[in-house]
C-alpha cells in the first residue's frame, strides 16, 4: 500500500484488533484461529448473519427518511463510542 504495509500486515492487524475488541465489546465477531502459510497470514472468524448498510442502500429506490437516517446515525455513534471506550480509535 501507499504506506508500505502489505496484505500480511493488514490481515494480522485486523486479527489483533478484533481479538482485543471482542474482550470488551460483545458485538464483535469471535476470532477462532489464525495461521501462516507460504508467507501469508489468515484467520478464521465467526460468520455474522445479516445485510450490510451498503447492501440495504443499493436496493432502495428512494432515500431514507430523516427518522431512519437519525436512527442509523445514533446506532453507528454508539458502536464507535464502544470501540473508543475499548481503547481504539476509529
Short mmCIF file of C-alpha atoms in Angstrom, two decimals:
data_model
loop_
_atom_site.label_atom_id
_atom_site.label_comp_id
_atom_site.label_asym_id
_atom_site.label_seq_id
_atom_site.Cartn_x
_atom_site.Cartn_y
_atom_site.Cartn_z
CA UNK A 1 0.00 0.00 0.00
CA UNK A 2 0.90 3.68 -0.09
CA UNK A 3 2.18 3.48 3.49
CA UNK A 4 4.41 0.44 2.96
CA UNK A 5 2.09 -2.10 4.59
CA UNK A 6 1.35 -5.29 2.75
CA UNK A 7 -1.67 -7.62 2.91
CA UNK A 8 0.01 -9.84 5.53
CA UNK A 9 0.35 -6.94 7.97
CA UNK A 10 -3.15 -5.61 7.28
CA UNK A 11 -4.81 -9.00 7.90
CA UNK A 12 -2.70 -9.63 11.02
CA UNK A 13 -3.63 -6.18 12.34
CA UNK A 14 -7.34 -6.88 11.76
CA UNK A 15 -6.95 -10.18 13.63
CA UNK A 16 -5.28 -8.44 16.58
CA UNK A 17 -7.84 -5.62 16.73
CA UNK A 18 -10.82 -7.99 16.59
CA UNK A 19 -9.27 -10.22 19.26
CA UNK A 20 -8.80 -7.31 21.69
CA UNK A 21 -12.16 -5.67 20.94
CA UNK A 22 -14.02 -8.96 21.48
CA UNK A 23 -12.80 -8.99 25.09
CA UNK A 24 -14.53 -5.66 25.75
CA UNK A 25 -17.36 -5.45 23.22
CA UNK A 26 -19.77 -8.31 22.55
CA UNK A 27 -20.91 -7.20 19.08
CA UNK A 28 -17.53 -8.03 17.51
CA UNK A 29 -17.27 -11.36 15.63
CA UNK A 30 -15.47 -14.11 17.53
CA UNK A 31 -11.98 -14.92 16.21
CA UNK A 32 -11.38 -18.67 16.33
CA UNK A 33 -7.88 -19.28 14.99
CA UNK A 34 -5.06 -17.90 12.89
CA UNK A 35 -2.27 -19.43 10.85
CA UNK A 36 0.52 -18.61 8.44
CA UNK A 37 1.32 -20.49 5.27
CA UNK A 38 3.57 -19.66 2.34
CA UNK A 39 4.23 -16.20 3.74
CA UNK A 40 0.55 -15.31 4.10
CA UNK A 41 -1.46 -14.70 7.29
CA UNK A 42 -5.02 -15.99 7.66
CA UNK A 43 -7.59 -16.07 10.43
CA UNK A 44 -10.93 -17.74 10.97
CA UNK A 45 -13.77 -15.75 12.47
CA UNK A 46 -17.44 -16.13 13.24
CA UNK A 47 -19.90 -15.71 10.38
CA UNK A 48 -22.30 -12.86 11.11
CA UNK A 49 -25.74 -13.19 9.56
CA UNK A 50 -27.34 -10.12 8.06
CA UNK A 51 -27.02 -7.38 5.50
CA UNK A 52 -24.58 -4.52 5.39
CA UNK A 53 -25.83 -0.96 5.25
CA UNK A 54 -24.32 -0.76 1.77
CA UNK A 55 -26.44 -3.73 0.58
CA UNK A 56 -29.60 -2.21 2.03
CA UNK A 57 -28.92 1.12 0.35
CA UNK A 58 -28.21 -0.45 -3.06
CA UNK A 59 -31.68 -1.94 -3.41
CA UNK A 60 -33.59 1.13 -2.21
CA UNK A 61 -35.29 3.20 -4.87
CA UNK A 62 -35.96 6.14 -2.56
CA UNK A 63 -33.94 7.99 0.01
CA UNK A 64 -34.17 7.08 3.66
CA UNK A 65 -36.49 9.21 5.75
CA UNK A 66 -34.95 11.68 8.16
CA UNK A 67 -36.08 9.49 11.07
CA UNK A 68 -34.32 6.40 9.69
CA UNK A 69 -31.17 8.41 8.99
CA UNK A 70 -31.16 9.72 12.56
CA UNK A 71 -31.73 6.21 14.00
CA UNK A 72 -28.87 4.76 11.92
CA UNK A 73 -26.57 7.65 12.84
CA UNK A 74 -27.26 7.18 16.55
CA UNK A 75 -26.64 3.44 16.30
CA UNK A 76 -23.34 3.97 14.46
CA UNK A 77 -22.28 6.63 17.01
CA UNK A 78 -22.97 4.18 19.87
CA UNK A 79 -20.86 1.49 18.18
CA UNK A 80 -17.97 3.93 17.67
CA UNK A 81 -18.28 5.05 21.30
CA UNK A 82 -17.91 1.43 22.48
CA UNK A 83 -14.86 0.97 20.25
CA UNK A 84 -13.32 4.14 21.71
CA UNK A 85 -14.07 3.01 25.27
CA UNK A 86 -12.26 -0.23 24.46
CA UNK A 87 -9.17 1.87 23.76
CA UNK A 88 -9.26 2.05 19.97
CA UNK A 89 -9.77 4.99 17.62
CA UNK A 90 -11.96 4.50 14.58
#
